[in-house]
Amino acid sequence: MKPLQLRIGLLGLGTVGGGVAEFVITRAERVTRLFDCHLELARALVRDRTKPRPVEIPSSVLTTDPQDVLGDPTIDVVVEVMGGEEPALTYMGAALQAGKHLVTANKEVMAKHGRRLLELAAQHNVDVYYEASVGGGLPLIGPFKRDFVANHISSVRAIINGTTNYILTRMSQEGIDFRDALAEAQRLGYAEADPFNDISGLDAAYKLAILSSLAFHTEVTPDQIYHQGIDTLTARDFRYARELGYAIKLLAIAREHPSGIEARVHPTLVPHQQLLSEVNGVYNAVEIEGDLVGQVLLYGRGAGRFPTASAVAGDLIDLARNIRKGVNNRTQARIEAGNRVLSIQELDTRYYFRLTVSDEPGVLAEIATVFGSLAISIAAFIQQESDSERRTAEIVLLTHRAREASVQEAVRRLRVLPRVREIGSLLRIEDGRSDRDA
Ligand code: NAP
Ligand code: HSE
């Protein structure tokens, strides 16, 4: 039988696109031998044709005109690895309308517009593959669409941003500065071109929107997900957390409750006994709880050229096999109607506060009064040495479970107390149980 020919139009030839191009060029023969399909890099769209590329590409393949990819009827599949919302979304829509299959690593577009693109693909009888959009080389979209599909999923807890996990690990283990750790992550190709989305938690919120939509058969959009970044954490927070038995991780958490879906991303104190606290460097991990399968932990490289190219290339081979079999990759499950996404104000969890206060008698009593008046119970307390020059002391408080709305009110009341000089950090604690159901 003649191998299936799959002509690829790449949109982007940066960190991920370079890895995909290298895979297609160097492993074409193996792919043909094993999978009976011949992958061919037809065109690659870039901004700057003169830029050095990590892999040798014939200059006739490079183009700066998107029409050379989108308007070429001989191109079967468009691989979008340029990133950002626009013009990527427009190009992706045009590719589907032109009857081309789409493989993408773009979590922003899939989180905001995935449903519309999947509908458009179905109308034009083509497919959208997006394994690389969440967790780099870690298989997630496939398992959610296939392997876990028999389960009622109750929770997804994940470290799904390699850049921030790398930064937090370097800050915690080496005591290095936030800016230096970020520069390292950028040099290693983990961070987005503009790292704001990584640092602010937005990148993880995009990924959580994609995963929770699949897990709970609901449309969860990024604007429904509370997110808080890591840029205000200090070396002292890591020291206190360690002393109290916790690591600090940027956790993406989604749970299903009878009242709706909880979905949030923020720096979190994770007890040292939990596996997620041990996930370091650029590694990602996703812990899924299903009623049949129980707890599953998927762990792997969440960013970087070849791990991400592995997911894109896997999608390309899957697409080729499905074309050969004459089947499609579409998810058939219906969206559950009436599932609402809960507001962060409705959250019940435990909290960590780091405060700088005047080192004077009676200050603790004032703080305890604020907490007590809002029914927030204090579980642990540390006071560090005072700064005698500034006549201040630093205190750290851990609370029992409390309602987020009450905690935010406590913050407002503490801010106006003259002897509370600064609320340095307010972090949530994750004990791994469903806080609402406990
Ligand atoms: P990148 O290194 O910045 O590469 C982007 C590529 O797209 C570059 O080749 C650039 O051209 C091209 N490009 C961007 N805007 C363009 C435009 N308007 N017209 C033509 N070409 C354009 O980005 P990346 O890190 O590979 O990320 C690509 C996508 O993969 C993003 O959606 C990202 O979120 C996702 N992703 C990345 C990783 C990772 O580890 N990096 C992991 C998972 C998913 P020039 O080279 O000429 O500038
Ligand atoms: N910037 C992203 C990260 C790339 O650091 O996880 C992978 O999506």
CSV table of C-alpha atoms and ligand atoms in Angstrom, one decimal:
chain,number,residue,atom,x,y,z
A,1,MET,CA,0.0,0.0,0.0
A,2,LYS,CA,1.3,3.5,-0.9
A,3,PRO,CA,2.0,5.6,2.2
A,4,LEU,CA,-0.5,8.4,3.0
A,5,GLN,CA,1.0,11.8,2.0
A,6,LEU,CA,0.5,14.5,4.6
A,7,ARG,CA,1.7,17.9,3.5
A,8,ILE,CA,2.2,20.2,6.4
A,9,GLY,CA,2.0,24.0,6.6
A,10,LEU,CA,3.7,25.3,9.7
A,11,LEU,CA,2.6,28.6,11.2
A,12,GLY,CA,5.7,29.6,13.3
A,13,LEU,CA,9.2,28.2,13.4
A,14,GLY,CA,10.3,29.3,16.9
A,15,THR,CA,10.9,27.0,19.9
A,16,VAL,CA,8.1,24.6,19.2
A,17,GLY,CA,7.9,25.0,15.4
A,18,GLY,CA,11.7,24.4,15.2
A,19,GLY,CA,11.3,21.1,17.1
A,20,VAL,CA,8.4,20.0,14.9
A,21,ALA,CA,10.3,20.9,11.7
A,22,GLU,CA,13.3,19.0,13.0
A,23,PHE,CA,11.1,15.9,13.8
A,24,VAL,CA,9.5,16.0,10.3
A,25,ILE,CA,12.8,16.4,8.5
A,26,THR,CA,14.9,13.9,10.5
A,27,ARG,CA,12.3,11.2,11.3
A,28,ALA,CA,10.2,11.1,8.2
A,29,GLU,CA,11.6,7.7,7.1
A,30,ARG,CA,10.9,6.1,10.5
A,31,VAL,CA,7.3,7.5,10.5
A,32,THR,CA,6.7,6.1,7.0
A,33,ARG,CA,8.1,2.7,8.0
A,34,LEU,CA,6.1,2.4,11.2
A,35,PHE,CA,2.9,4.3,10.4
A,36,ASP,CA,2.5,4.2,6.6
A,37,CYS,CA,2.4,7.9,6.3
A,38,HIS,CA,4.8,10.3,4.7
A,39,LEU,CA,5.0,13.7,6.5
A,40,GLU,CA,6.3,16.5,4.4
A,41,LEU,CA,7.1,20.1,5.5
A,42,ALA,CA,5.6,22.1,2.6
A,43,ARG,CA,5.8,25.7,3.9
A,44,ALA,CA,6.7,27.5,7.2
A,45,LEU,CA,5.4,30.9,8.0
A,46,VAL,CA,7.7,33.2,9.9
A,47,ARG,CA,8.0,36.9,10.6
A,48,ASP,CA,11.7,37.2,9.6
A,49,ARG,CA,13.1,34.9,6.9
A,50,THR,CA,16.7,36.0,7.8
A,51,LYS,CA,16.6,34.8,11.4
A,52,PRO,CA,18.9,31.7,12.0
A,53,ARG,CA,16.9,28.6,12.6
A,54,PRO,CA,17.8,25.6,14.8
A,55,VAL,CA,17.3,23.2,11.8
A,56,GLU,CA,18.3,23.7,8.2
A,57,ILE,CA,15.2,24.5,6.1
A,58,PRO,CA,15.3,25.0,2.3
A,59,SER,CA,14.7,28.8,1.8
A,60,SER,CA,11.8,27.9,-0.7
A,61,VAL,CA,9.9,26.5,2.3
A,62,LEU,CA,10.1,29.7,4.4
A,63,THR,CA,7.5,32.4,3.8
A,64,THR,CA,6.3,35.6,5.4
A,65,ASP,CA,2.9,35.5,3.5
A,66,PRO,CA,0.2,33.5,5.4
A,67,GLN,CA,-1.6,32.9,2.1
A,68,ASP,CA,1.3,30.7,1.0
A,69,VAL,CA,0.1,28.3,3.7
A,70,LEU,CA,-3.6,28.9,4.0
A,71,GLY,CA,-4.3,29.3,0.3
A,72,ASP,CA,-2.2,26.4,-0.9
A,73,PRO,CA,-4.7,23.6,-1.8
A,74,THR,CA,-1.9,20.9,-1.6
A,75,ILE,CA,-1.4,21.5,2.1
A,76,ASP,CA,-3.4,19.0,4.1
A,77,VAL,CA,-2.8,20.1,7.7
A,78,VAL,CA,-1.9,23.4,9.3
A,79,VAL,CA,0.3,23.3,12.4
A,80,GLU,CA,-0.2,26.5,14.3
A,81,VAL,CA,2.8,27.1,16.6
A,82,MET,CA,3.0,30.9,16.4
A,83,GLY,CA,1.2,31.7,19.7
A,84,GLY,CA,-1.0,34.6,20.8
A,85,GLU,CA,-4.7,35.2,20.1
A,86,GLU,CA,-4.4,37.2,16.8
A,87,PRO,CA,-3.6,36.7,14.0
A,88,ALA,CA,-3.4,33.0,15.1
A,89,LEU,CA,-7.2,32.7,15.5
A,90,THR,CA,-7.9,34.2,12.1
A,91,TYR,CA,-5.4,31.9,10.4
A,92,MET,CA,-6.7,28.8,12.2
A,93,GLY,CA,-10.3,29.7,11.2
A,94,ALA,CA,-9.2,30.2,7.6
A,95,ALA,CA,-7.3,26.9,7.6
A,96,LEU,CA,-10.4,25.0,8.7
A,97,GLN,CA,-12.7,26.8,6.2
A,98,ALA,CA,-10.3,25.8,3.5
A,99,GLY,CA,-10.8,22.2,4.5
A,100,LYS,CA,-7.4,21.7,6.2
A,101,HIS,CA,-6.9,19.8,9.4
A,102,LEU,CA,-5.5,21.8,12.3
A,103,VAL,CA,-2.9,20.8,14.9
A,104,THR,CA,-2.2,23.5,17.5
A,105,ALA,CA,-0.2,24.2,20.7
A,106,ASN,CA,-2.1,27.4,21.3
A,107,LYS,CA,-3.8,27.3,24.8
A,108,GLU,CA,-5.0,30.9,24.6
A,109,VAL,CA,-6.9,30.3,21.4
A,110,MET,CA,-8.2,26.9,22.5
A,111,ALA,CA,-9.3,28.2,25.9
A,112,LYS,CA,-11.1,31.2,24.5
A,113,HIS,CA,-12.4,30.0,21.2
A,114,GLY,CA,-11.9,26.2,21.2
A,115,ARG,CA,-15.6,25.3,21.1
A,116,ARG,CA,-16.1,27.6,18.1
A,117,LEU,CA,-13.1,26.1,16.2
A,118,LEU,CA,-14.3,22.6,16.9
A,119,GLU,CA,-17.7,23.4,15.5
A,120,LEU,CA,-16.2,25.0,12.5
A,121,ALA,CA,-14.0,22.0,11.9
A,122,ALA,CA,-17.0,19.7,12.1
A,123,GLN,CA,-18.9,21.9,9.5
A,124,HIS,CA,-15.9,21.5,7.1
A,125,ASN,CA,-15.4,17.8,8.0
A,126,VAL,CA,-11.9,18.3,9.3
A,127,ASP,CA,-10.3,17.9,12.7
A,128,VAL,CA,-8.6,19.9,15.4
A,129,TYR,CA,-5.9,18.4,17.5
A,130,TYR,CA,-4.5,20.3,20.5
A,131,GLU,CA,-2.5,17.9,22.8
A,132,ALA,CA,0.4,20.3,23.0
A,133,SER,CA,-1.7,23.2,24.3
A,134,VAL,CA,-1.6,21.8,27.9
A,135,GLY,CA,1.3,20.3,29.6
A,136,GLY,CA,3.9,20.2,26.8
A,137,GLY,CA,5.0,16.6,26.3
A,138,LEU,CA,2.6,15.3,29.0
A,139,PRO,CA,-0.4,13.4,27.5
A,140,LEU,CA,-3.6,15.1,28.8
A,141,ILE,CA,-6.0,15.9,26.1
A,142,GLY,CA,-5.9,12.3,24.7
A,143,PRO,CA,-6.4,10.7,28.2
A,144,PHE,CA,-9.3,13.0,29.0
A,145,LYS,CA,-11.0,12.3,25.6
A,146,ARG,CA,-10.4,8.6,25.7
A,147,ASP,CA,-9.0,6.9,28.8
A,148,PHE,CA,-10.9,8.7,31.6
A,149,VAL,CA,-14.1,9.1,29.6
A,150,ALA,CA,-16.0,6.4,31.6
A,151,ASN,CA,-15.3,8.2,34.9
A,152,HIS,CA,-17.1,10.9,36.8
A,153,ILE,CA,-14.2,13.2,37.4
A,154,SER,CA,-14.4,15.0,40.7
A,155,SER,CA,-11.2,17.0,40.7
A,156,VAL,CA,-8.1,18.1,38.7
A,157,ARG,CA,-5.2,19.6,40.6
A,158,ALA,CA,-2.2,20.5,38.5
A,159,ILE,CA,1.1,22.2,38.2
A,160,ILE,CA,0.7,23.2,34.5
A,161,ASN,CA,3.1,26.1,34.0
A,162,GLY,CA,6.7,25.0,33.5
A,163,THR,CA,8.1,28.5,33.7
A,164,THR,CA,6.6,29.3,37.1
A,165,ASN,CA,7.4,25.9,38.5
A,166,TYR,CA,11.0,26.4,37.3
A,167,ILE,CA,11.2,29.8,39.0
A,168,LEU,CA,9.6,28.7,42.2
A,169,THR,CA,11.9,25.7,42.4
A,170,ARG,CA,15.0,27.9,41.9
A,171,MET,CA,13.8,30.4,44.4
A,172,SER,CA,13.0,27.7,47.0
A,173,GLN,CA,16.1,25.5,46.5
A,174,GLU,CA,18.8,28.0,45.6
A,175,GLY,CA,17.4,31.1,47.1
A,176,ILE,CA,17.9,32.9,43.8
A,177,ASP,CA,16.0,36.1,42.9
A,178,PHE,CA,12.7,36.1,41.0
A,179,ARG,CA,14.1,38.1,38.1
A,180,ASP,CA,17.2,35.9,37.7
A,181,ALA,CA,15.1,32.7,37.7
A,182,LEU,CA,12.8,34.2,35.1
A,183,ALA,CA,15.7,35.1,32.9
A,184,GLU,CA,16.9,31.5,33.1
A,185,ALA,CA,13.5,30.1,32.2
A,186,GLN,CA,13.4,32.4,29.2
A,187,ARG,CA,16.8,31.3,28.1
A,188,LEU,CA,15.8,27.7,28.3
A,189,GLY,CA,12.7,28.4,26.0
A,190,TYR,CA,10.1,27.6,28.7
A,191,ALA,CA,8.6,31.0,29.0
A,192,GLU,CA,6.2,32.6,26.5
A,193,ALA,CA,7.5,35.4,24.2
A,194,ASP,CA,6.0,37.8,26.7
A,195,PRO,CA,6.3,36.1,30.1
A,196,PHE,CA,3.4,38.1,31.6
A,197,ASN,CA,0.9,35.3,31.1
A,198,ASP,CA,3.2,32.7,32.7
A,199,ILE,CA,4.0,34.9,35.8
A,200,SER,CA,0.4,36.2,36.3
A,201,GLY,CA,-1.1,32.7,36.3
A,202,LEU,CA,-3.0,33.4,33.1
A,203,ASP,CA,-1.3,30.7,31.1
A,204,ALA,CA,-2.2,28.1,33.7
A,205,ALA,CA,-5.8,29.5,33.8
A,206,TYR,CA,-6.0,28.9,30.0
A,207,LYS,CA,-4.8,25.4,30.5
A,208,LEU,CA,-7.2,24.8,33.4
A,209,ALA,CA,-10.1,26.1,31.3
A,210,ILE,CA,-9.2,23.5,28.6
A,211,LEU,CA,-8.8,20.6,31.1
A,212,SER,CA,-11.9,21.4,33.2
A,213,SER,CA,-14.1,21.7,30.1
A,214,LEU,CA,-13.0,18.2,29.1
A,215,ALA,CA,-13.2,16.8,32.7
A,216,PHE,CA,-16.6,18.2,33.6
A,217,HIS,CA,-18.2,18.2,30.1
A,218,THR,CA,-18.9,21.9,30.6
A,219,GLU,CA,-17.7,25.0,28.9
A,220,VAL,CA,-15.3,26.7,31.3
A,221,THR,CA,-13.8,29.9,29.9
A,222,PRO,CA,-10.6,31.6,31.2
A,223,ASP,CA,-12.5,34.7,32.4
A,224,GLN,CA,-14.4,32.5,34.9
A,225,ILE,CA,-11.2,31.3,36.5
A,226,TYR,CA,-9.7,33.2,39.4
A,227,HIS,CA,-5.9,33.6,38.9
A,228,GLN,CA,-3.1,35.1,41.0
A,229,GLY,CA,0.6,35.3,40.0
A,230,ILE,CA,3.9,34.5,41.7
A,231,ASP,CA,5.7,37.8,41.4
A,232,THR,CA,5.0,39.0,45.0
A,233,LEU,CA,6.4,35.9,46.7
A,234,THR,CA,9.6,36.5,48.7
A,235,ALA,CA,12.4,34.2,49.9
A,236,ARG,CA,10.8,34.6,53.4
A,237,ASP,CA,7.6,33.0,52.3
A,238,PHE,CA,9.5,29.9,51.1
A,239,ARG,CA,11.4,29.8,54.5
A,240,TYR,CA,8.2,30.0,56.6
A,241,ALA,CA,6.4,27.5,54.4
A,242,ARG,CA,9.2,25.0,54.8
A,243,GLU,CA,9.2,25.5,58.5
A,244,LEU,CA,5.5,24.8,58.6
A,245,GLY,CA,5.8,21.7,56.5
A,246,TYR,CA,4.8,23.1,53.0
A,247,ALA,CA,6.2,23.8,49.6
A,248,ILE,CA,4.8,26.7,47.5
A,249,LYS,CA,3.5,25.8,44.1
A,250,LEU,CA,1.4,27.6,41.5
A,251,LEU,CA,-1.5,25.2,41.6
A,252,ALA,CA,-4.4,25.0,39.1
A,253,ILE,CA,-7.4,23.5,40.9
A,254,ALA,CA,-10.8,22.4,39.6
A,255,ARG,CA,-13.4,20.5,41.5
A,256,GLU,CA,-17.0,19.6,40.9
A,257,HIS,CA,-19.4,20.4,43.7
A,258,PRO,CA,-23.2,20.0,43.8
A,259,SER,CA,-23.4,23.8,43.6
A,260,GLY,CA,-21.1,24.2,40.6
A,261,ILE,CA,-17.4,24.0,39.5
A,262,GLU,CA,-14.6,25.5,41.5
A,263,ALA,CA,-11.7,26.6,39.2
A,264,ARG,CA,-8.7,28.7,40.4
A,265,VAL,CA,-5.0,29.3,39.9
A,266,HIS,CA,-2.8,30.7,42.6
A,267,PRO,CA,0.4,30.2,44.5
A,268,THR,CA,-0.5,27.5,47.1
A,269,LEU,CA,1.0,26.0,50.2
A,270,VAL,CA,1.1,22.2,49.5
A,271,PRO,CA,1.9,19.8,52.4
A,272,HIS,CA,5.3,18.0,52.0
A,273,GLN,CA,3.5,14.6,52.2
A,274,GLN,CA,1.7,15.3,48.9
A,275,LEU,CA,3.4,14.3,45.6
A,276,LEU,CA,2.6,17.6,44.0
A,277,SER,CA,5.0,19.3,46.5
A,278,GLU,CA,7.8,17.2,45.0
A,279,VAL,CA,7.3,18.3,41.4
A,280,ASN,CA,10.2,20.5,40.6
A,281,GLY,CA,11.9,22.4,37.8
A,282,VAL,CA,10.1,22.6,34.4
A,283,TYR,CA,8.1,19.4,35.2
A,284,ASN,CA,4.4,19.5,35.2
A,285,ALA,CA,2.1,17.1,37.1
A,286,VAL,CA,-1.7,16.7,36.9
A,287,GLU,CA,-3.6,14.7,39.5
A,288,ILE,CA,-7.0,13.5,38.5
A,289,GLU,CA,-9.6,11.9,40.7
A,290,GLY,CA,-12.2,9.8,38.9
A,291,ASP,CA,-14.9,7.6,40.5
A,292,LEU,CA,-13.7,4.4,38.7
A,293,VAL,CA,-10.0,5.0,38.2
A,294,GLY,CA,-9.4,6.6,41.6
A,295,GLN,CA,-6.4,9.0,41.8
A,296,VAL,CA,-4.0,9.2,38.8
A,297,LEU,CA,-0.9,11.4,38.6
A,298,LEU,CA,0.5,12.3,35.2
A,299,TYR,CA,4.0,13.7,35.4
A,300,GLY,CA,6.4,15.0,32.7
A,301,ARG,CA,8.1,17.9,31.0
A,302,GLY,CA,5.5,20.6,30.6
A,303,ALA,CA,7.5,22.9,28.2
A,304,GLY,CA,10.5,23.1,25.9
A,305,ARG,CA,11.2,22.4,22.3
A,306,PHE,CA,11.3,18.6,22.1
A,307,PRO,CA,8.7,17.7,24.8
A,308,THR,CA,6.2,20.0,23.0
A,309,ALA,CA,7.2,18.8,19.6
A,310,SER,CA,6.5,15.3,20.8
A,311,ALA,CA,2.9,16.2,21.5
A,312,VAL,CA,2.5,18.0,18.1
A,313,ALA,CA,4.2,15.1,16.2
A,314,GLY,CA,2.0,12.6,18.0
A,315,ASP,CA,-1.1,14.5,16.9
A,316,LEU,CA,0.2,14.5,13.3
A,317,ILE,CA,0.7,10.7,13.3
A,318,ASP,CA,-2.7,10.2,15.0
A,319,LEU,CA,-4.3,12.4,12.3
A,320,ALA,CA,-2.6,10.4,9.5
A,321,ARG,CA,-3.9,7.2,11.0
A,322,ASN,CA,-7.4,8.5,11.4
A,323,ILE,CA,-7.4,9.7,7.8
A,324,ARG,CA,-6.3,6.3,6.7
A,325,LYS,CA,-9.0,4.6,8.7
A,326,GLY,CA,-11.6,7.2,7.5
A,327,VAL,CA,-12.5,8.2,11.0
A,328,ASN,CA,-12.4,11.5,12.9
A,329,ASN,CA,-11.1,12.7,16.2
A,330,ARG,CA,-14.2,14.6,17.4
A,331,THR,CA,-15.5,14.3,21.0
A,332,GLN,CA,-19.1,13.1,20.9
A,333,ALA,CA,-20.0,13.8,24.6
A,334,ARG,CA,-22.6,16.5,25.2
A,335,ILE,CA,-22.0,19.5,27.3
A,336,GLU,CA,-23.8,19.2,30.7
A,337,ALA,CA,-26.3,22.0,30.9
A,338,GLY,CA,-26.6,24.1,34.1
A,339,ASN,CA,-23.1,23.6,35.5
A,340,ARG,CA,-22.0,27.0,36.7
A,341,VAL,CA,-18.5,28.1,37.6
A,342,LEU,CA,-18.3,29.2,41.2
A,343,SER,CA,-16.9,32.6,42.2
A,344,ILE,CA,-13.7,32.7,44.3
A,345,GLN,CA,-15.7,34.5,47.0
A,346,GLU,CA,-17.5,31.1,47.5
A,347,LEU,CA,-14.3,29.2,48.2
A,348,ASP,CA,-13.7,27.6,51.6
A,349,THR,CA,-10.1,26.8,52.3
A,350,ARG,CA,-7.2,27.4,54.7
A,351,TYR,CA,-5.1,30.6,54.5
A,352,TYR,CA,-1.5,31.7,55.2
A,353,PHE,CA,-1.0,35.4,56.1
A,354,ARG,CA,2.4,37.2,56.4
A,355,LEU,CA,2.1,40.5,58.1
A,356,THR,CA,4.5,43.3,59.2
A,357,VAL,CA,3.2,44.9,62.3
A,358,SER,CA,4.4,47.5,64.9
A,359,ASP,CA,6.3,45.7,67.6
A,360,GLU,CA,4.1,47.0,70.4
A,361,PRO,CA,1.8,45.4,73.1
A,362,GLY,CA,-1.8,44.7,72.0
A,363,VAL,CA,-1.2,44.4,68.3
A,364,LEU,CA,-1.9,40.7,68.2
A,365,ALA,CA,-5.1,41.2,70.2
A,366,GLU,CA,-6.3,43.7,67.5
A,367,ILE,CA,-5.5,41.2,64.7
A,368,ALA,CA,-7.2,38.4,66.6
A,369,THR,CA,-10.3,40.6,67.1
A,370,VAL,CA,-10.6,41.1,63.3
A,371,PHE,CA,-10.3,37.4,62.6
A,372,GLY,CA,-12.7,36.5,65.5
A,373,SER,CA,-15.3,39.0,64.4
A,374,LEU,CA,-15.4,37.3,61.0
A,375,ALA,CA,-15.5,33.7,62.5
A,376,ILE,CA,-12.0,33.0,61.1
A,377,SER,CA,-10.2,30.7,63.4
A,378,ILE,CA,-6.4,30.8,63.7
A,379,ALA,CA,-4.6,27.4,63.5
A,380,ALA,CA,-0.9,28.3,63.9
A,381,PHE,CA,1.2,31.4,64.5
A,382,ILE,CA,4.9,32.3,64.1
A,383,GLN,CA,6.5,35.6,65.1
A,384,GLN,CA,9.9,36.3,63.8
A,385,GLU,CA,12.6,38.6,65.3
A,386,SER,CA,11.7,42.2,65.3
A,387,ASP,CA,13.4,44.9,63.3
A,388,SER,CA,14.5,47.1,66.1
A,389,GLU,CA,15.3,50.1,63.9
A,390,ARG,CA,11.8,50.1,62.3
A,391,ARG,CA,10.2,48.8,65.6
A,392,THR,CA,8.4,46.2,63.5
A,393,ALA,CA,7.8,42.5,63.8
A,394,GLU,CA,6.9,39.9,61.1
A,395,ILE,CA,4.1,37.5,61.9
A,396,VAL,CA,2.8,34.5,60.0
A,397,LEU,CA,-0.7,33.1,60.7
A,398,LEU,CA,-2.3,30.0,59.4
A,399,THR,CA,-6.1,29.8,59.6
A,400,HIS,CA,-8.5,26.9,59.8
A,401,ARG,CA,-11.0,26.7,56.9
A,402,ALA,CA,-12.7,30.0,56.2
A,403,ARG,CA,-14.8,31.5,53.5
A,404,GLU,CA,-12.9,33.6,51.0
A,405,ALA,CA,-15.3,36.5,51.2
A,406,SER,CA,-14.7,36.7,55.0
A,407,VAL,CA,-10.9,36.5,54.4
A,408,GLN,CA,-11.1,39.4,51.9
A,409,GLU,CA,-13.1,41.4,54.4
A,410,ALA,CA,-10.4,40.6,57.1
A,411,VAL,CA,-7.8,42.0,54.7
A,412,ARG,CA,-9.8,45.2,54.2
A,413,ARG,CA,-10.1,45.6,58.0
A,414,LEU,CA,-6.5,44.8,58.7
A,415,ARG,CA,-5.3,47.3,56.1
A,416,VAL,CA,-6.9,50.2,58.1
A,417,LEU,CA,-5.4,49.2,61.4
A,418,PRO,CA,-2.5,51.8,61.9
A,419,ARG,CA,-0.3,49.2,63.6
A,420,VAL,CA,-0.5,46.7,60.7
A,421,ARG,CA,2.2,48.1,58.5
A,422,GLU,CA,2.0,45.7,55.6
A,423,ILE,CA,0.1,42.5,54.4
A,424,GLY,CA,3.1,40.9,52.7
A,425,SER,CA,1.4,37.7,51.5
A,426,LEU,CA,-1.9,36.0,51.5
A,427,LEU,CA,-1.7,32.5,50.2
A,428,ARG,CA,-4.2,29.6,50.1
A,429,ILE,CA,-3.4,26.2,51.6
A,430,GLU,CA,-4.3,23.0,49.8
A,431,ASP,CA,-4.8,20.0,52.0
A,432,GLY,CA,-5.9,17.9,49.1
A,433,ARG,CA,-9.4,17.2,50.3
A,434,SER,CA,-12.5,18.9,48.9
A,435,ASP,CA,-12.8,21.8,51.2
A,436,ARG,CA,-16.4,22.4,50.5
A,437,ASP,CA,-17.4,18.8,51.1
A,438,ALA,CA,-15.4,18.2,54.3
B,1,NAP,P1,8.2,31.4,19.7
B,1,NAP,O1,9.5,30.7,20.0
B,1,NAP,O2,8.0,32.8,20.1
B,1,NAP,O3,7.9,31.2,18.2
B,1,NAP,C1,6.9,31.8,17.5
B,1,NAP,C2,7.1,31.6,16.0
B,1,NAP,O4,6.0,32.2,15.3
B,1,NAP,C3,8.3,32.3,15.4
B,1,NAP,O5,8.9,31.5,14.5
B,1,NAP,C4,7.7,33.6,14.8
B,1,NAP,O6,8.5,34.0,13.7
B,1,NAP,C5,6.4,33.1,14.4
B,1,NAP,N1,5.4,34.2,14.4
B,1,NAP,C6,4.8,34.8,15.5
B,1,NAP,N2,3.9,35.7,15.1
B,1,NAP,C7,3.9,35.7,13.7
B,1,NAP,C8,3.2,36.4,12.8
B,1,NAP,N3,2.3,37.4,13.1
B,1,NAP,N4,3.4,36.2,11.5
B,1,NAP,C9,4.3,35.2,11.1
B,1,NAP,N5,5.0,34.5,12.0
B,1,NAP,C10,4.8,34.7,13.3
B,1,NAP,O7,7.0,30.6,20.4
B,1,NAP,P2,7.0,29.1,21.0
B,1,NAP,O8,7.6,29.1,22.4
B,1,NAP,O9,7.5,28.2,20.0
B,1,NAP,O10,5.4,28.9,21.2
B,1,NAP,C11,4.5,28.7,20.1
B,1,NAP,C12,3.2,28.2,20.7
B,1,NAP,O11,3.3,27.0,21.4
B,1,NAP,C13,2.5,29.1,21.6
B,1,NAP,O12,1.1,29.0,21.5
B,1,NAP,C14,2.9,28.6,23.0
B,1,NAP,O13,1.9,28.9,24.0
B,1,NAP,C15,2.8,27.1,22.7
B,1,NAP,N6,3.6,26.3,23.6
B,1,NAP,C16,4.9,26.6,23.8
B,1,NAP,C17,5.7,25.7,24.6
B,1,NAP,C18,7.1,26.0,24.9
B,1,NAP,O14,7.7,25.3,25.7
B,1,NAP,N7,7.7,27.1,24.3
B,1,NAP,C19,5.1,24.6,25.2
B,1,NAP,C20,3.7,24.3,24.9
B,1,NAP,C21,3.0,25.2,24.1
B,1,NAP,P3,10.0,34.5,13.8
B,1,NAP,O15,10.8,33.3,14.2
B,1,NAP,O16,10.4,35.0,12.4
B,1,NAP,O17,10.0,35.6,14.8
B,2,HSE,N1,5.1,28.9,28.9
B,2,HSE,C1,4.5,27.7,29.1
B,2,HSE,C2,5.0,27.0,30.4
B,2,HSE,C3,4.8,26.8,27.9
B,2,HSE,O1,6.0,27.6,30.9
B,2,HSE,O2,4.4,26.1,30.8
B,2,HSE,C4,4.1,25.5,28.0
B,2,HSE,O3,2.7,25.7,27.7
